[in-house]
PDB file of C-alpha atoms in Angstrom:
ATOM      1  CA  UNK A 134       6.311   9.361 -48.253  1.00  0.00           C
ATOM      2  CA  UNK A 135       6.364  11.918 -45.459  1.00  0.00           C
ATOM      3  CA  UNK A 136       5.806  15.606 -45.154  1.00  0.00           C
ATOM      4  CA  UNK A 137       9.551  16.186 -45.352  1.00  0.00           C
ATOM      5  CA  UNK A 138       9.544  15.256 -49.013  1.00  0.00           C
ATOM      6  CA  UNK A 139       6.779  17.722 -49.875  1.00  0.00           C
ATOM      7  CA  UNK A 140       8.449  20.739 -48.225  1.00  0.00           C
ATOM      8  CA  UNK A 141      11.004  22.837 -50.116  1.00  0.00           C
ATOM      9  CA  UNK A 142      14.632  22.412 -49.089  1.00  0.00           C
ATOM     10  CA  UNK A 143      15.802  24.613 -46.238  1.00  0.00           C
ATOM     11  CA  UNK A 144      12.662  24.085 -44.163  1.00  0.00           C
ATOM     12  CA  UNK A 145      13.422  22.632 -40.754  1.00  0.00           C
ATOM     13  CA  UNK A 146      10.880  20.675 -38.784  1.00  0.00           C
ATOM     14  CA  UNK A 147      11.094  20.301 -35.011  1.00  0.00           C
ATOM     15  CA  UNK A 148       8.937  20.076 -31.928  1.00  0.00           C
ATOM     16  CA  UNK A 149       8.518  22.641 -29.171  1.00  0.00           C
ATOM     17  CA  UNK A 150      10.286  20.288 -26.766  1.00  0.00           C
ATOM     18  CA  UNK A 151      13.332  20.030 -29.058  1.00  0.00           C
ATOM     19  CA  UNK A 152      13.494  23.794 -29.598  1.00  0.00           C
ATOM     20  CA  UNK A 153      13.157  24.508 -25.862  1.00  0.00           C
ATOM     21  CA  UNK A 154      15.819  21.905 -25.098  1.00  0.00           C
ATOM     22  CA  UNK A 155      18.206  23.517 -27.582  1.00  0.00           C
ATOM     23  CA  UNK A 156      17.620  26.946 -26.032  1.00  0.00           C
ATOM     24  CA  UNK A 157      18.049  25.644 -22.474  1.00  0.00           C
ATOM     25  CA  UNK A 158      21.281  23.840 -23.188  1.00  0.00           C
ATOM     26  CA  UNK A 159      22.724  26.759 -25.130  1.00  0.00           C
ATOM     27  CA  UNK A 160      22.152  29.365 -22.426  1.00  0.00           C
ATOM     28  CA  UNK A 161      22.945  27.754 -19.088  1.00  0.00           C
ATOM     29  CA  UNK A 162      23.881  30.198 -16.345  1.00  0.00           C
ATOM     30  CA  UNK A 163      25.780  28.504 -13.541  1.00  0.00           C
ATOM     31  CA  UNK A 164      25.703  29.523  -9.903  1.00  0.00           C
ATOM     32  CA  UNK A 165      29.138  28.877  -8.512  1.00  0.00           C
ATOM     33  CA  UNK A 166      29.510  27.212  -5.168  1.00  0.00           C
ATOM     34  CA  UNK A 167      33.277  26.856  -4.942  1.00  0.00           C
ATOM     35  CA  UNK A 168      34.360  25.501  -1.575  1.00  0.00           C
ATOM     36  CA  UNK A 169      37.868  24.096  -2.028  1.00  0.00           C
ATOM     37  CA  UNK A 170      40.602  23.343  -4.561  1.00  0.00           C
ATOM     38  CA  UNK A 171      38.098  22.191  -7.201  1.00  0.00           C
ATOM     39  CA  UNK A 172      36.886  25.799  -7.405  1.00  0.00           C
ATOM     40  CA  UNK A 173      40.298  26.826  -8.773  1.00  0.00           C
ATOM     41  CA  UNK A 174      39.880  24.357 -11.635  1.00  0.00           C
ATOM     42  CA  UNK A 175      36.354  25.628 -12.231  1.00  0.00           C
ATOM     43  CA  UNK A 176      37.672  29.203 -12.380  1.00  0.00           C
ATOM     44  CA  UNK A 177      40.376  28.212 -14.841  1.00  0.00           C
ATOM     45  CA  UNK A 178      37.657  26.780 -17.095  1.00  0.00           C
ATOM     46  CA  UNK A 179      36.319  30.304 -17.452  1.00  0.00           C
ATOM     47  CA  UNK A 180      39.735  31.683 -18.438  1.00  0.00           C
ATOM     48  CA  UNK A 181      40.949  32.342 -21.986  1.00  0.00           C
ATOM     49  CA  UNK A 182      42.790  29.024 -22.332  1.00  0.00           C
ATOM     50  CA  UNK A 183      39.634  26.911 -21.921  1.00  0.00           C
ATOM     51  CA  UNK A 184      36.845  29.480 -22.490  1.00  0.00           C
ATOM     52  CA  UNK A 185      33.607  28.115 -21.087  1.00  0.00           C
ATOM     53  CA  UNK A 186      31.771  30.913 -22.966  1.00  0.00           C
ATOM     54  CA  UNK A 187      31.692  28.787 -26.127  1.00  0.00           C
ATOM     55  CA  UNK A 188      29.087  26.618 -24.371  1.00  0.00           C
ATOM     56  CA  UNK A 189      26.861  29.593 -23.490  1.00  0.00           C
ATOM     57  CA  UNK A 190      27.987  29.648 -19.851  1.00  0.00           C
ATOM     58  CA  UNK A 191      29.961  32.876 -19.667  1.00  0.00           C
ATOM     59  CA  UNK A 192      27.862  34.309 -16.861  1.00  0.00           C
ATOM     60  CA  UNK A 193      29.045  32.673 -13.646  1.00  0.00           C
ATOM     61  CA  UNK A 194      26.671  34.501 -11.362  1.00  0.00           C
ATOM     62  CA  UNK A 195      26.682  34.870  -7.629  1.00  0.00           C
ATOM     63  CA  UNK A 196      22.901  35.142  -7.469  1.00  0.00           C
ATOM     64  CA  UNK A 197      20.877  31.942  -7.479  1.00  0.00           C
ATOM     65  CA  UNK A 198      17.765  33.652  -8.813  1.00  0.00           C
ATOM     66  CA  UNK A 199      19.302  33.966 -12.268  1.00  0.00           C
ATOM     67  CA  UNK A 200      20.998  30.571 -12.378  1.00  0.00           C
ATOM     68  CA  UNK A 201      19.806  27.210 -13.641  1.00  0.00           C
ATOM     69  CA  UNK A 202      22.963  25.184 -12.988  1.00  0.00           C
ATOM     70  CA  UNK A 203      24.709  24.801  -9.635  1.00  0.00           C
ATOM     71  CA  UNK A 204      28.302  23.643  -9.719  1.00  0.00           C
ATOM     72  CA  UNK A 205      29.272  22.383  -6.256  1.00  0.00           C
ATOM     73  CA  UNK A 206      33.066  22.353  -6.359  1.00  0.00           C
ATOM     74  CA  UNK A 207      34.797  20.921  -3.319  1.00  0.00           C
ATOM     75  CA  UNK A 208      34.002  19.503   0.090  1.00  0.00           C
ATOM     76  CA  UNK A 209      30.792  20.548   1.821  1.00  0.00           C
ATOM     77  CA  UNK A 210      30.927  20.916   5.587  1.00  0.00           C
ATOM     78  CA  UNK A 211      27.956  20.241   7.836  1.00  0.00           C
ATOM     79  CA  UNK A 212      27.752  23.968   8.577  1.00  0.00           C
ATOM     80  CA  UNK A 213      27.658  24.821   4.880  1.00  0.00           C
ATOM     81  CA  UNK A 214      24.976  22.226   4.000  1.00  0.00           C
ATOM     82  CA  UNK A 215      21.937  24.375   4.975  1.00  0.00           C
ATOM     83  CA  UNK A 216      23.352  27.314   3.002  1.00  0.00           C
ATOM     84  CA  UNK A 217      23.829  25.085  -0.041  1.00  0.00           C
ATOM     85  CA  UNK A 218      20.233  23.873   0.229  1.00  0.00           C
ATOM     86  CA  UNK A 219      18.933  27.415   0.620  1.00  0.00           C
ATOM     87  CA  UNK A 220      20.748  28.565  -2.505  1.00  0.00           C
ATOM     88  CA  UNK A 221      19.431  25.521  -4.394  1.00  0.00           C
ATOM     89  CA  UNK A 222      15.871  26.297  -3.257  1.00  0.00           C
ATOM     90  CA  UNK A 223      16.208  29.899  -4.472  1.00  0.00           C
ATOM     91  CA  UNK A 224      17.065  28.789  -7.999  1.00  0.00           C
ATOM     92  CA  UNK A 225      14.165  28.825 -10.491  1.00  0.00           C
ATOM     93  CA  UNK A 226      12.944  25.652 -12.175  1.00  0.00           C
ATOM     94  CA  UNK A 227      14.288  23.906 -14.177  1.00  0.00           C
ATOM     95  CA  UNK A 228      17.597  23.533 -12.338  1.00  0.00           C
ATOM     96  CA  UNK A 229      20.502  21.141 -12.516  1.00  0.00           C
ATOM     97  CA  UNK A 230      23.472  20.303 -10.268  1.00  0.00           C
ATOM     98  CA  UNK A 231      27.015  19.147 -11.034  1.00  0.00           C
ATOM     99  CA  UNK A 232      29.011  17.689  -8.139  1.00  0.00           C
ATOM    100  CA  UNK A 233      32.569  18.638  -9.090  1.00  0.00           C
ATOM    101  CA  UNK A 234      35.359  16.630  -7.507  1.00  0.00           C
ATOM    102  CA  UNK A 235      35.501  13.534  -5.365  1.00  0.00           C
ATOM    103  CA  UNK A 236      34.847  15.550  -2.176  1.00  0.00           C
ATOM    104  CA  UNK A 237      31.536  16.897  -3.487  1.00  0.00           C
ATOM    105  CA  UNK A 238      30.610  13.507  -4.942  1.00  0.00           C
ATOM    106  CA  UNK A 239      31.404  11.266  -1.976  1.00  0.00           C
ATOM    107  CA  UNK A 240      33.215  13.181   0.759  1.00  0.00           C
ATOM    108  CA  UNK A 241      36.610  12.253  -0.644  1.00  0.00           C
ATOM    109  CA  UNK A 242      39.397  11.534   1.802  1.00  0.00           C
ATOM    110  CA  UNK A 243      37.543  13.450   4.521  1.00  0.00           C
ATOM    111  CA  UNK A 244      35.628  10.627   6.191  1.00  0.00           C
ATOM    112  CA  UNK A 245      34.725  12.463   9.402  1.00  0.00           C
ATOM    113  CA  UNK A 246      31.822  14.083  11.183  1.00  0.00           C
ATOM    114  CA  UNK A 247      32.429  17.581   9.780  1.00  0.00           C
ATOM    115  CA  UNK A 248      32.174  16.824   6.042  1.00  0.00           C
ATOM    116  CA  UNK A 249      29.018  15.780   4.211  1.00  0.00           C
ATOM    117  CA  UNK A 250      29.680  12.423   2.535  1.00  0.00           C
ATOM    118  CA  UNK A 251      28.299  13.393  -0.850  1.00  0.00           C
ATOM    119  CA  UNK A 252      26.372  16.503  -1.795  1.00  0.00           C
ATOM    120  CA  UNK A 253      23.542  14.278  -3.018  1.00  0.00           C
ATOM    121  CA  UNK A 254      22.452  14.049   0.623  1.00  0.00           C
ATOM    122  CA  UNK A 255      21.491  17.734   0.374  1.00  0.00           C
ATOM    123  CA  UNK A 256      20.458  18.417  -3.224  1.00  0.00           C
ATOM    124  CA  UNK A 257      19.665  16.114  -6.161  1.00  0.00           C
ATOM    125  CA  UNK A 258      22.732  15.751  -8.373  1.00  0.00           C
ATOM    126  CA  UNK A 259      22.463  15.393 -12.133  1.00  0.00           C
ATOM    127  CA  UNK A 260      26.124  14.864 -12.990  1.00  0.00           C
ATOM    128  CA  UNK A 261      29.005  13.548 -10.886  1.00  0.00           C
ATOM    129  CA  UNK A 262      32.484  14.694 -11.870  1.00  0.00           C
ATOM    130  CA  UNK A 263      35.274  12.611 -10.283  1.00  0.00           C
ATOM    131  CA  UNK A 264      38.845  13.664  -9.727  1.00  0.00           C
ATOM    132  CA  UNK A 265      40.977  15.389  -7.121  1.00  0.00           C
ATOM    133  CA  UNK A 266      40.827  18.049  -8.464  1.00  0.00           C
ATOM    134  CA  UNK A 267      39.160  17.390 -11.819  1.00  0.00           C
ATOM    135  CA  UNK A 268      40.772  19.117 -14.789  1.00  0.00           C
ATOM    136  CA  UNK A 269      38.836  21.711 -16.813  1.00  0.00           C
ATOM    137  CA  UNK A 270      38.634  19.203 -19.677  1.00  0.00           C
ATOM    138  CA  UNK A 271      36.730  16.847 -17.372  1.00  0.00           C
ATOM    139  CA  UNK A 272      34.466  19.735 -16.361  1.00  0.00           C
ATOM    140  CA  UNK A 273      33.685  20.401 -20.025  1.00  0.00           C
ATOM    141  CA  UNK A 274      32.922  16.715 -20.569  1.00  0.00           C
ATOM    142  CA  UNK A 275      30.443  16.798 -17.692  1.00  0.00           C
ATOM    143  CA  UNK A 276      28.890  19.999 -19.040  1.00  0.00           C
ATOM    144  CA  UNK A 277      28.467  18.474 -22.507  1.00  0.00           C
ATOM    145  CA  UNK A 278      26.863  15.343 -21.058  1.00  0.00           C
ATOM    146  CA  UNK A 279      24.525  17.546 -18.995  1.00  0.00           C
ATOM    147  CA  UNK A 280      23.718  19.553 -22.142  1.00  0.00           C
ATOM    148  CA  UNK A 281      22.700  16.334 -23.866  1.00  0.00           C
ATOM    149  CA  UNK A 282      20.492  15.409 -20.923  1.00  0.00           C
ATOM    150  CA  UNK A 283      18.897  18.880 -20.842  1.00  0.00           C
ATOM    151  CA  UNK A 284      18.266  18.934 -24.573  1.00  0.00           C
ATOM    152  CA  UNK A 285      16.293  15.697 -24.452  1.00  0.00           C
ATOM    153  CA  UNK A 286      14.175  16.472 -21.365  1.00  0.00           C
ATOM    154  CA  UNK A 287      10.435  16.542 -21.759  1.00  0.00           C
ATOM    155  CA  UNK A 288       8.205  19.536 -20.979  1.00  0.00           C
ATOM    156  CA  UNK A 289       5.022  20.020 -18.952  1.00  0.00           C
ATOM    157  CA  UNK A 290       2.952  16.943 -18.122  1.00  0.00           C
ATOM    158  CA  UNK A 291       5.442  14.739 -19.979  1.00  0.00           C
ATOM    159  CA  UNK A 292       8.201  16.019 -17.673  1.00  0.00           C
ATOM    160  CA  UNK A 293       6.146  15.266 -14.543  1.00  0.00           C
ATOM    161  CA  UNK A 294       5.558  11.722 -15.766  1.00  0.00           C
ATOM    162  CA  UNK A 295       9.273  11.361 -16.574  1.00  0.00           C
ATOM    163  CA  UNK A 296      10.174  12.520 -13.033  1.00  0.00           C
ATOM    164  CA  UNK A 297       7.700  10.108 -11.454  1.00  0.00           C
ATOM    165  CA  UNK A 298       9.061   7.207 -13.503  1.00  0.00           C
ATOM    166  CA  UNK A 299      12.649   8.135 -12.542  1.00  0.00           C
ATOM    167  CA  UNK A 300      11.740   8.305  -8.832  1.00  0.00           C
ATOM    168  CA  UNK A 301       9.967   4.949  -9.045  1.00  0.00           C
ATOM    169  CA  UNK A 302      12.973   3.416 -10.788  1.00  0.00           C
ATOM    170  CA  UNK A 303      15.338   4.752  -8.127  1.00  0.00           C
ATOM    171  CA  UNK A 304      13.112   3.474  -5.325  1.00  0.00           C
ATOM    172  CA  UNK A 305      13.060   0.005  -6.841  1.00  0.00           C
ATOM    173  CA  UNK A 306      16.832   0.085  -7.217  1.00  0.00           C
ATOM    174  CA  UNK A 307      17.573   1.370  -3.683  1.00  0.00           C
ATOM    175  CA  UNK A 308      15.156  -0.779  -1.728  1.00  0.00           C
ATOM    176  CA  UNK A 309      16.242  -4.378  -1.339  1.00  0.00           C
ATOM    177  CA  UNK A 310      13.720  -6.877  -2.547  1.00  0.00           C
ATOM    178  CA  UNK A 311      12.832  -9.096   0.395  1.00  0.00           C
ATOM    179  CA  UNK A 312      10.369 -11.938   0.321  1.00  0.00           C
ATOM    180  CA  UNK A 313       7.795 -11.401   3.081  1.00  0.00           C
ATOM    181  CA  UNK A 314       7.633 -15.147   3.790  1.00  0.00           C
ATOM    182  CA  UNK A 315      11.389 -15.181   4.563  1.00  0.00           C
ATOM    183  CA  UNK A 316      11.040 -12.338   7.056  1.00  0.00           C
ATOM    184  CA  UNK A 317       8.048 -13.800   8.904  1.00  0.00           C
ATOM    185  CA  UNK A 318       9.512 -17.323   8.936  1.00  0.00           C
ATOM    186  CA  UNK A 319       6.680 -18.919   6.953  1.00  0.00           C
TER     187      UNK A 319
END
């Protein structure tokens, strides 16, 4: 016997975190960072055939100060890396990043000194979108998965604790576990 049974029908109960998550996911403003052929696919997602506006993302802005989602579409050169980081730093919190295409995700077929081998070396990436180039349908799938992630994020002190736990989990995963006795020969 909960409070839900005592309330008249039509009353909706939620938490502030759930309401804020719904608002954040429904009004994402992306900052475009189109660098190669993947940018053409990203632009076609905004066209009338695919219509990204139905996800609340109709404002593809050129200013980072009004954006909360960065879509890095294409290969990132070493010269462009500091510019990418500067634009990311100018975005207000909370902010998310989609690496669109295999070149943004891992450097793609360009395994040389001029191309950054994954944009995650410059900015933290929330969603990786594979493909060369990825189709707009794949872009929408990544956006919907990011919306789900954004909707269920915590707020305030809970968010800080969630970030610390995530960083700790990543550190444990990335660092190899080595027995000290094996290294010292004991």
